Each structure stands twice: as C-alpha cells, then as structure tokens.
DNA sequence: TAACACTCTTAACATAGGTTAATGCTTTCC
DNA sequence: GGAAAGCATTAACCTATGTTAAGAGTGTTA
C-alpha cells in the first residue's frame, strides 16, 4: 500500500505530519537512517542488551515484549508500518533494556544510531520539538493502554484491540493476541466462541 | 521535609536534576508558575474539560483517574511532591480530557498555563529538551505500569505499589489503593490478610 | 452520650480466567 | 503420501477475584 514511495520518503512524509521542521534539519535527520530487512521471528534487542538504535517500520510488524521469570512471553505493543519503535527505557535511562523487541513478520525498517541522533539534538536544538512530539504521542498510547488494562474486561480489551489494530488478527497467531490482552490462548478462544 | 526552601526553589532544583538549562531560560520558565493551594478532594480537571495547565506538586498528593460508564472510579497514577502532572492527552491532542485529576490531600502546587509554555518553547527551542526529558521519564513510568498490570498478580502489584510509593498507603484509604491496583477493596483486604 | 458516616474486614456465593489434557485441523517437511 | 509440528478448540477442574451483605471499629456531629 506504500510501495510507491521509497522508505526515506515514507519517513519524511510521516515526520512532516507530526510537526513542521526545517528542510536542512529534516534532511540531516533522514540521513541518520539506513534500510534494514529482517526475517520474521528475529529479536532486534533482548533483555539486558544496551539499546542504541531507533527504528521506523516501513513494512511488516514488530512487537515489544517481556519474558517473566517463569519464561512466559507477554506482548506489550505491536508496531505497524509508519510508526517508530525504540528501547526507550534503555536509551533514556542509559540502562540495559528491560524489554525484548522482535519481528513477527518479515519486516523492513529504517534504523538510526541513537548517539547520532543525540548529536543532531545538540546541533539543532529545535529537533527536540520532534522528539518531544513523538514521545508525547507514545505516552498517550501508553495511557490508553493502561486505561484498557485496568478498566476493561478481557472481552472488551479484545474488541479494543480489533479497533486499534484493524486486520492485524488475521496475520498473527491468536496466542500472540492473547498475550497482548493479558490472558491465555484458551481464554481468548472462549471469548471468541461467545461473540 | 522540603519546608526549608520556597516552592520556586524546589521547582528549580528539580528541573536542574533532569537536564542542564541556561539560567535565562530557566528563570523565564520558573516565572510561568504561580503557587496554588487546594483542599483535599478537589478536581483540577474533569473528563470533557479542556486542559490548559501544567502542575508541579510542592506538597500533598494528586491522582489521575477515570470514571467508567457505570460510575466507578479507577485510579491511574498518584502524583507525589517533586513531580509534574498535566492532562497530557488533552494538551497534546488538543482534545477534551479523558481523565480526571484531583487532590487526595490538602495540596500545594505550582501551576503554569500551557499556552505560556508553548510560547516559551517557540522563544527558546532548546527548552524542548526539558519537555522531551520530562515526557520520556513519564513514558518510562507508564511502561513500567503497563508491565505490572499485564504480568503481575494483584498480590505482586500491591507489593510493587508499596515499593513505588513508600509510606503512601498510610495516608490514603485502602479503597484508593485497590482502585489503583485494579481490584476491589474486598480483594485487597483479603490479600493483606494473607501476607 | 447517641446517632451517623466512613472504612475495613469477613463470609457466602457467583463468575472470569488459569491449568491441563485431549482432539482435530493445517501446514511443513521428509 | 505420511509423519511431525504448530495452532485452535473444547472440556474438566481449580483458583483468583467480583458481588453482596453483615458486623466491627473509628471519628464526627448533633
């Protein structure tokens, strides 16, 4: 659906929809990114790794997830084309990442080194506006997710997931969705049978 | 414990712990804020209101919360002295607030008009660094909360709450804590009886 | 002091969701 | 084609949590 423009153009277009930004700054920003293709099922970062990259999803699907002490995976978020993804806790707090980030489908991304981005922040302080906007929108997403987890039943969360990620459930196994909803695949199957 | 310095000094000190910032910018930033005292149980913003302020908690306690269709309150976060609080979804998306923010104790805050802050962002683009840092840390908090909600049992969430807000449970009713944990007061009572 | 409001606890019962296991359906691979 | 792996469904049973209601403790107010 976005095959008619290059990854860099896709990124540029997405940025400009977030906030205005001078051409010279935008061009240097875009130049930080390089194209990468990864297969399904690959981890970009694992718990304990030091985060050093920011990614923009061109096509495919990424997820962030935790692994609990007993080895169970818990999906936190799905990253669809046109969105950014980064081990923010690690980058900001300069600590090992508490989360995993990996691909669920063959995925094309644009990767930027975070240290390069930080240098650009210093060179062009107004670039912090873009950074602020991106994190603000990410925060709003987390806030909505928190509300759903604390206020909605599993059935309602499933319906909210369908609205938030339209069509996604046809492309990934149900146990990945159940993990995102905070329930077992068995329970999701029961919920689906009832609806 | 912080009674020996003025609210403005407290704010200044807190800012400088987050990121370096030029004196002239910091002074103008501080000047945006005015002291307010509010009684316990007062709402600063209600669902549907247009958010226009940012607050810094000097003393006391604020909470953000949702009210579900059936009238139940669900606490999302407690704001303790030395932290910032704002109806971010409303400010960023320029929409009516989906959340309530109110006081649980007599509370002293510093309030700043968001439009004044936005003007200062334009005047000093490097101020976006502070904005970015503040939202980044807020995001990390939400991420941690999300992880707890999806991965931990209610008992474990209760213990995590005790660690994250030490001493707080002695100052607010248990049903406020239960609401934060996403369980009923009855269930919290059972959990406490077991421990 | 008595009455009231508010909070916490406890009990009895109901429901949502977890656990385990069996079954059947695809898809993949030899 | 047949075997194996991966996934979804279903059933039986168990546990955590919700619901409702009663009672006890505390503080406030008439």
mmCIF file with all atom_site columns, C-alpha atoms in Angstrom, chain B residues 27-168:
data_model
loop_
_atom_site.group_PDB
_atom_site.id
_atom_site.type_symbol
_atom_site.label_atom_id
_atom_site.label_alt_id
_atom_site.label_comp_id
_atom_site.label_asym_id
_atom_site.label_entity_id
_atom_site.label_seq_id
_atom_site.pdbx_PDB_ins_code
_atom_site.Cartn_x
_atom_site.Cartn_y
_atom_site.Cartn_z
_atom_site.occupancy
_atom_site.B_iso_or_equiv
_atom_site.pdbx_formal_charge
_atom_site.auth_seq_id
_atom_site.auth_comp_id
_atom_site.auth_asym_id
_atom_site.auth_atom_id
_atom_site.pdbx_PDB_model_num
ATOM 1   C CA . UNK B 1 27  ? 14.217  31.864  35.006 1.00 0.00 ? 27  UNK B CA 1
ATOM 2   C CA . UNK B 1 28  ? 11.583  32.572  32.381 1.00 0.00 ? 28  UNK B CA 1
ATOM 3   C CA . UNK B 1 29  ? 10.329  29.024  32.752 1.00 0.00 ? 29  UNK B CA 1
ATOM 4   C CA . UNK B 1 30  ? 10.002  29.336  36.532 1.00 0.00 ? 30  UNK B CA 1
ATOM 5   C CA . UNK B 1 31  ? 8.207   32.634  36.090 1.00 0.00 ? 31  UNK B CA 1
ATOM 6   C CA . UNK B 1 32  ? 5.389   30.853  34.268 1.00 0.00 ? 32  UNK B CA 1
ATOM 7   C CA . UNK B 1 33  ? 4.354   29.200  37.529 1.00 0.00 ? 33  UNK B CA 1
ATOM 8   C CA . UNK B 1 34  ? 2.231   30.550  40.359 1.00 0.00 ? 34  UNK B CA 1
ATOM 9   C CA . UNK B 1 35  ? 1.529   28.978  43.729 1.00 0.00 ? 35  UNK B CA 1
ATOM 10  C CA . UNK B 1 36  ? -1.879  27.459  44.409 1.00 0.00 ? 36  UNK B CA 1
ATOM 11  C CA . UNK B 1 37  ? -3.258  25.713  47.450 1.00 0.00 ? 37  UNK B CA 1
ATOM 12  C CA . UNK B 1 38  ? -6.131  23.309  47.090 1.00 0.00 ? 38  UNK B CA 1
ATOM 13  C CA . UNK B 1 39  ? -8.100  21.357  49.642 1.00 0.00 ? 39  UNK B CA 1
ATOM 14  C CA . UNK B 1 40  ? -8.338  17.574  49.655 1.00 0.00 ? 40  UNK B CA 1
ATOM 15  C CA . UNK B 1 41  ? -10.961 16.129  47.325 1.00 0.00 ? 41  UNK B CA 1
ATOM 16  C CA . UNK B 1 42  ? -10.919 18.887  44.729 1.00 0.00 ? 42  UNK B CA 1
ATOM 17  C CA . UNK B 1 43  ? -10.794 18.151  40.993 1.00 0.00 ? 43  UNK B CA 1
ATOM 18  C CA . UNK B 1 44  ? -8.360  20.236  38.966 1.00 0.00 ? 44  UNK B CA 1
ATOM 19  C CA . UNK B 1 45  ? -9.718  18.866  35.711 1.00 0.00 ? 45  UNK B CA 1
ATOM 20  C CA . UNK B 1 46  ? -12.678 16.653  34.838 1.00 0.00 ? 46  UNK B CA 1
ATOM 21  C CA . UNK B 1 47  ? -13.464 14.443  31.899 1.00 0.00 ? 47  UNK B CA 1
ATOM 22  C CA . UNK B 1 48  ? -14.533 16.628  28.992 1.00 0.00 ? 48  UNK B CA 1
ATOM 23  C CA . UNK B 1 49  ? -12.723 19.727  30.238 1.00 0.00 ? 49  UNK B CA 1
ATOM 24  C CA . UNK B 1 50  ? -10.159 21.355  28.003 1.00 0.00 ? 50  UNK B CA 1
ATOM 25  C CA . UNK B 1 51  ? -6.765  21.020  29.643 1.00 0.00 ? 51  UNK B CA 1
ATOM 26  C CA . UNK B 1 52  ? -4.794  24.242  29.790 1.00 0.00 ? 52  UNK B CA 1
ATOM 27  C CA . UNK B 1 53  ? -2.390  23.845  32.712 1.00 0.00 ? 53  UNK B CA 1
ATOM 28  C CA . UNK B 1 54  ? 0.702   22.035  33.840 1.00 0.00 ? 54  UNK B CA 1
ATOM 29  C CA . UNK B 1 55  ? 1.269   21.454  37.550 1.00 0.00 ? 55  UNK B CA 1
ATOM 30  C CA . UNK B 1 56  ? 4.255   20.814  39.796 1.00 0.00 ? 56  UNK B CA 1
ATOM 31  C CA . UNK B 1 57  ? 3.416   19.227  43.129 1.00 0.00 ? 57  UNK B CA 1
ATOM 32  C CA . UNK B 1 58  ? 5.079   21.018  46.037 1.00 0.00 ? 58  UNK B CA 1
ATOM 33  C CA . UNK B 1 59  ? 3.358   19.167  48.874 1.00 0.00 ? 59  UNK B CA 1
ATOM 34  C CA . UNK B 1 60  ? 0.318   16.937  49.280 1.00 0.00 ? 60  UNK B CA 1
ATOM 35  C CA . UNK B 1 61  ? -0.977  14.408  46.791 1.00 0.00 ? 61  UNK B CA 1
ATOM 36  C CA . UNK B 1 62  ? -2.762  14.393  43.429 1.00 0.00 ? 62  UNK B CA 1
ATOM 37  C CA . UNK B 1 63  ? -4.209  11.489  41.494 1.00 0.00 ? 63  UNK B CA 1
ATOM 38  C CA . UNK B 1 64  ? -5.356  10.969  37.914 1.00 0.00 ? 64  UNK B CA 1
ATOM 39  C CA . UNK B 1 65  ? -8.362  8.723   37.461 1.00 0.00 ? 65  UNK B CA 1
ATOM 40  C CA . UNK B 1 66  ? -11.019 7.513   35.070 1.00 0.00 ? 66  UNK B CA 1
ATOM 41  C CA . UNK B 1 67  ? -14.695 7.098   35.752 1.00 0.00 ? 67  UNK B CA 1
ATOM 42  C CA . UNK B 1 68  ? -16.154 4.118   33.909 1.00 0.00 ? 68  UNK B CA 1
ATOM 43  C CA . UNK B 1 69  ? -19.644 4.184   32.358 1.00 0.00 ? 69  UNK B CA 1
ATOM 44  C CA . UNK B 1 70  ? -21.117 2.554   35.469 1.00 0.00 ? 70  UNK B CA 1
ATOM 45  C CA . UNK B 1 71  ? -19.734 5.301   37.675 1.00 0.00 ? 71  UNK B CA 1
ATOM 46  C CA . UNK B 1 72  ? -16.728 3.551   39.205 1.00 0.00 ? 72  UNK B CA 1
ATOM 47  C CA . UNK B 1 73  ? -13.510 5.453   39.730 1.00 0.00 ? 73  UNK B CA 1
ATOM 48  C CA . UNK B 1 74  ? -10.248 3.880   38.551 1.00 0.00 ? 74  UNK B CA 1
ATOM 49  C CA . UNK B 1 75  ? -7.026  5.457   39.784 1.00 0.00 ? 75  UNK B CA 1
ATOM 50  C CA . UNK B 1 76  ? -4.316  5.700   37.177 1.00 0.00 ? 76  UNK B CA 1
ATOM 51  C CA . UNK B 1 77  ? -1.498  7.444   38.994 1.00 0.00 ? 77  UNK B CA 1
ATOM 52  C CA . UNK B 1 78  ? -0.530  9.160   42.221 1.00 0.00 ? 78  UNK B CA 1
ATOM 53  C CA . UNK B 1 79  ? 1.480   12.370  41.956 1.00 0.00 ? 79  UNK B CA 1
ATOM 54  C CA . UNK B 1 80  ? 3.769   12.998  44.903 1.00 0.00 ? 80  UNK B CA 1
ATOM 55  C CA . UNK B 1 81  ? 5.792   16.132  45.752 1.00 0.00 ? 81  UNK B CA 1
ATOM 56  C CA . UNK B 1 82  ? 8.594   16.878  43.321 1.00 0.00 ? 82  UNK B CA 1
ATOM 57  C CA . UNK B 1 83  ? 6.773   15.510  40.260 1.00 0.00 ? 83  UNK B CA 1
ATOM 58  C CA . UNK B 1 84  ? 4.890   17.076  37.377 1.00 0.00 ? 84  UNK B CA 1
ATOM 59  C CA . UNK B 1 85  ? 1.296   16.470  36.447 1.00 0.00 ? 85  UNK B CA 1
ATOM 60  C CA . UNK B 1 86  ? -0.689  17.507  33.381 1.00 0.00 ? 86  UNK B CA 1
ATOM 61  C CA . UNK B 1 87  ? -3.663  16.367  31.317 1.00 0.00 ? 87  UNK B CA 1
ATOM 62  C CA . UNK B 1 88  ? -1.218  15.499  28.550 1.00 0.00 ? 88  UNK B CA 1
ATOM 63  C CA . UNK B 1 89  ? -3.670  13.802  26.219 1.00 0.00 ? 89  UNK B CA 1
ATOM 64  C CA . UNK B 1 90  ? -5.762  16.936  26.221 1.00 0.00 ? 90  UNK B CA 1
ATOM 65  C CA . UNK B 1 91  ? -2.833  19.328  25.835 1.00 0.00 ? 91  UNK B CA 1
ATOM 66  C CA . UNK B 1 92  ? -1.096  17.413  23.053 1.00 0.00 ? 92  UNK B CA 1
ATOM 67  C CA . UNK B 1 93  ? -4.093  16.248  21.049 1.00 0.00 ? 93  UNK B CA 1
ATOM 68  C CA . UNK B 1 94  ? -5.957  19.476  21.780 1.00 0.00 ? 94  UNK B CA 1
ATOM 69  C CA . UNK B 1 95  ? -8.996  17.496  22.835 1.00 0.00 ? 95  UNK B CA 1
ATOM 70  C CA . UNK B 1 96  ? -11.242 17.378  25.898 1.00 0.00 ? 96  UNK B CA 1
ATOM 71  C CA . UNK B 1 97  ? -9.521  15.496  28.687 1.00 0.00 ? 97  UNK B CA 1
ATOM 72  C CA . UNK B 1 98  ? -10.423 11.817  29.003 1.00 0.00 ? 98  UNK B CA 1
ATOM 73  C CA . UNK B 1 99  ? -9.239  11.779  32.632 1.00 0.00 ? 99  UNK B CA 1
ATOM 74  C CA . UNK B 1 100 ? -9.919  13.438  35.931 1.00 0.00 ? 100 UNK B CA 1
ATOM 75  C CA . UNK B 1 101 ? -7.115  14.899  38.025 1.00 0.00 ? 101 UNK B CA 1
ATOM 76  C CA . UNK B 1 102 ? -7.833  15.718  41.645 1.00 0.00 ? 102 UNK B CA 1
ATOM 77  C CA . UNK B 1 103 ? -6.347  16.032  45.103 1.00 0.00 ? 103 UNK B CA 1
ATOM 78  C CA . UNK B 1 104 ? -6.426  13.326  47.761 1.00 0.00 ? 104 UNK B CA 1
ATOM 79  C CA . UNK B 1 105 ? -4.885  15.538  50.441 1.00 0.00 ? 105 UNK B CA 1
ATOM 80  C CA . UNK B 1 106 ? -4.519  19.264  51.012 1.00 0.00 ? 106 UNK B CA 1
ATOM 81  C CA . UNK B 1 107 ? -2.052  20.059  48.279 1.00 0.00 ? 107 UNK B CA 1
ATOM 82  C CA . UNK B 1 108 ? 0.240   22.897  47.284 1.00 0.00 ? 108 UNK B CA 1
ATOM 83  C CA . UNK B 1 109 ? 1.031   23.154  43.586 1.00 0.00 ? 109 UNK B CA 1
ATOM 84  C CA . UNK B 1 110 ? 2.773   25.422  41.134 1.00 0.00 ? 110 UNK B CA 1
ATOM 85  C CA . UNK B 1 111 ? 0.555   25.988  38.087 1.00 0.00 ? 111 UNK B CA 1
ATOM 86  C CA . UNK B 1 112 ? 1.605   27.140  34.639 1.00 0.00 ? 112 UNK B CA 1
ATOM 87  C CA . UNK B 1 113 ? -0.591  27.972  31.712 1.00 0.00 ? 113 UNK B CA 1
ATOM 88  C CA . UNK B 1 114 ? 0.224   25.625  28.823 1.00 0.00 ? 114 UNK B CA 1
ATOM 89  C CA . UNK B 1 115 ? -0.140  28.382  26.218 1.00 0.00 ? 115 UNK B CA 1
ATOM 90  C CA . UNK B 1 116 ? 2.531   30.363  28.031 1.00 0.00 ? 116 UNK B CA 1
ATOM 91  C CA . UNK B 1 117 ? 4.745   27.306  27.997 1.00 0.00 ? 117 UNK B CA 1
ATOM 92  C CA . UNK B 1 118 ? 4.185   26.828  24.289 1.00 0.00 ? 118 UNK B CA 1
ATOM 93  C CA . UNK B 1 119 ? 5.250   30.423  23.643 1.00 0.00 ? 119 UNK B CA 1
ATOM 94  C CA . UNK B 1 120 ? 8.399   29.802  25.631 1.00 0.00 ? 120 UNK B CA 1
ATOM 95  C CA . UNK B 1 121 ? 9.052   26.691  23.524 1.00 0.00 ? 121 UNK B CA 1
ATOM 96  C CA . UNK B 1 122 ? 8.959   28.931  20.453 1.00 0.00 ? 122 UNK B CA 1
ATOM 97  C CA . UNK B 1 123 ? 11.152  31.584  22.051 1.00 0.00 ? 123 UNK B CA 1
ATOM 98  C CA . UNK B 1 124 ? 13.731  29.065  23.304 1.00 0.00 ? 124 UNK B CA 1
ATOM 99  C CA . UNK B 1 125 ? 13.696  25.917  21.116 1.00 0.00 ? 125 UNK B CA 1
ATOM 100 C CA . UNK B 1 126 ? 16.261  24.295  23.420 1.00 0.00 ? 126 UNK B CA 1
ATOM 101 C CA . UNK B 1 127 ? 13.549  24.239  26.094 1.00 0.00 ? 127 UNK B CA 1
ATOM 102 C CA . UNK B 1 128 ? 12.097  21.337  24.119 1.00 0.00 ? 128 UNK B CA 1
ATOM 103 C CA . UNK B 1 129 ? 14.943  19.293  25.569 1.00 0.00 ? 129 UNK B CA 1
ATOM 104 C CA . UNK B 1 130 ? 13.428  19.683  29.027 1.00 0.00 ? 130 UNK B CA 1
ATOM 105 C CA . UNK B 1 131 ? 9.972   18.911  27.662 1.00 0.00 ? 131 UNK B CA 1
ATOM 106 C CA . UNK B 1 132 ? 11.306  15.859  25.896 1.00 0.00 ? 132 UNK B CA 1
ATOM 107 C CA . UNK B 1 133 ? 13.114  14.591  29.005 1.00 0.00 ? 133 UNK B CA 1
ATOM 108 C CA . UNK B 1 134 ? 10.052  15.073  31.202 1.00 0.00 ? 134 UNK B CA 1
ATOM 109 C CA . UNK B 1 135 ? 7.797   13.179  28.814 1.00 0.00 ? 135 UNK B CA 1
ATOM 110 C CA . UNK B 1 136 ? 10.416  10.474  28.305 1.00 0.00 ? 136 UNK B CA 1
ATOM 111 C CA . UNK B 1 137 ? 10.503  9.773   32.036 1.00 0.00 ? 137 UNK B CA 1
ATOM 112 C CA . UNK B 1 138 ? 6.723   9.887   32.188 1.00 0.00 ? 138 UNK B CA 1
ATOM 113 C CA . UNK B 1 139 ? 6.666   7.339   29.355 1.00 0.00 ? 139 UNK B CA 1
ATOM 114 C CA . UNK B 1 140 ? 9.019   5.064   31.232 1.00 0.00 ? 140 UNK B CA 1
ATOM 115 C CA . UNK B 1 141 ? 6.706   5.207   34.210 1.00 0.00 ? 141 UNK B CA 1
ATOM 116 C CA . UNK B 1 142 ? 3.728   4.242   32.062 1.00 0.00 ? 142 UNK B CA 1
ATOM 117 C CA . UNK B 1 143 ? 5.732   1.411   30.502 1.00 0.00 ? 143 UNK B CA 1
ATOM 118 C CA . UNK B 1 144 ? 6.564   0.040   33.930 1.00 0.00 ? 144 UNK B CA 1
ATOM 119 C CA . UNK B 1 145 ? 2.937   0.336   34.989 1.00 0.00 ? 145 UNK B CA 1
ATOM 120 C CA . UNK B 1 146 ? 1.810   -1.487  31.832 1.00 0.00 ? 146 UNK B CA 1
ATOM 121 C CA . UNK B 1 147 ? 4.231   -4.295  32.562 1.00 0.00 ? 147 UNK B CA 1
ATOM 122 C CA . UNK B 1 148 ? 2.944   -4.642  36.107 1.00 0.00 ? 148 UNK B CA 1
ATOM 123 C CA . UNK B 1 149 ? -0.681  -4.708  35.017 1.00 0.00 ? 149 UNK B CA 1
ATOM 124 C CA . UNK B 1 150 ? -0.145  -7.354  32.363 1.00 0.00 ? 150 UNK B CA 1
ATOM 125 C CA . UNK B 1 151 ? 2.437   -9.527  34.071 1.00 0.00 ? 151 UNK B CA 1
ATOM 126 C CA . UNK B 1 152 ? 1.904   -9.417  37.833 1.00 0.00 ? 152 UNK B CA 1
ATOM 127 C CA . UNK B 1 153 ? -0.794  -10.853 40.072 1.00 0.00 ? 153 UNK B CA 1
ATOM 128 C CA . UNK B 1 154 ? -2.753  -8.460  42.265 1.00 0.00 ? 154 UNK B CA 1
ATOM 129 C CA . UNK B 1 155 ? -0.644  -9.502  45.246 1.00 0.00 ? 155 UNK B CA 1
ATOM 130 C CA . UNK B 1 156 ? 2.549   -8.715  43.361 1.00 0.00 ? 156 UNK B CA 1
ATOM 131 C CA . UNK B 1 157 ? 1.123   -5.403  42.120 1.00 0.00 ? 157 UNK B CA 1
ATOM 132 C CA . UNK B 1 158 ? 0.329   -4.484  45.722 1.00 0.00 ? 158 UNK B CA 1
ATOM 133 C CA . UNK B 1 159 ? 3.923   -5.127  46.728 1.00 0.00 ? 159 UNK B CA 1
ATOM 134 C CA . UNK B 1 160 ? 5.160   -3.129  43.730 1.00 0.00 ? 160 UNK B CA 1
ATOM 135 C CA . UNK B 1 161 ? 2.892   -0.258  44.764 1.00 0.00 ? 161 UNK B CA 1
ATOM 136 C CA . UNK B 1 162 ? 4.371   -0.304  48.266 1.00 0.00 ? 162 UNK B CA 1
ATOM 137 C CA . UNK B 1 163 ? 7.866   -0.046  46.812 1.00 0.00 ? 163 UNK B CA 1
ATOM 138 C CA . UNK B 1 164 ? 6.990   2.647   44.287 1.00 0.00 ? 164 UNK B CA 1
ATOM 139 C CA . UNK B 1 165 ? 5.082   4.839   46.749 1.00 0.00 ? 165 UNK B CA 1
ATOM 140 C CA . UNK B 1 166 ? 6.715   4.144   50.106 1.00 0.00 ? 166 UNK B CA 1
ATOM 141 C CA . UNK B 1 167 ? 4.602   5.241   53.044 1.00 0.00 ? 167 UNK B CA 1
ATOM 142 C CA . UNK B 1 168 ? 1.741   6.385   50.842 1.00 0.00 ? 168 UNK B CA 1
#
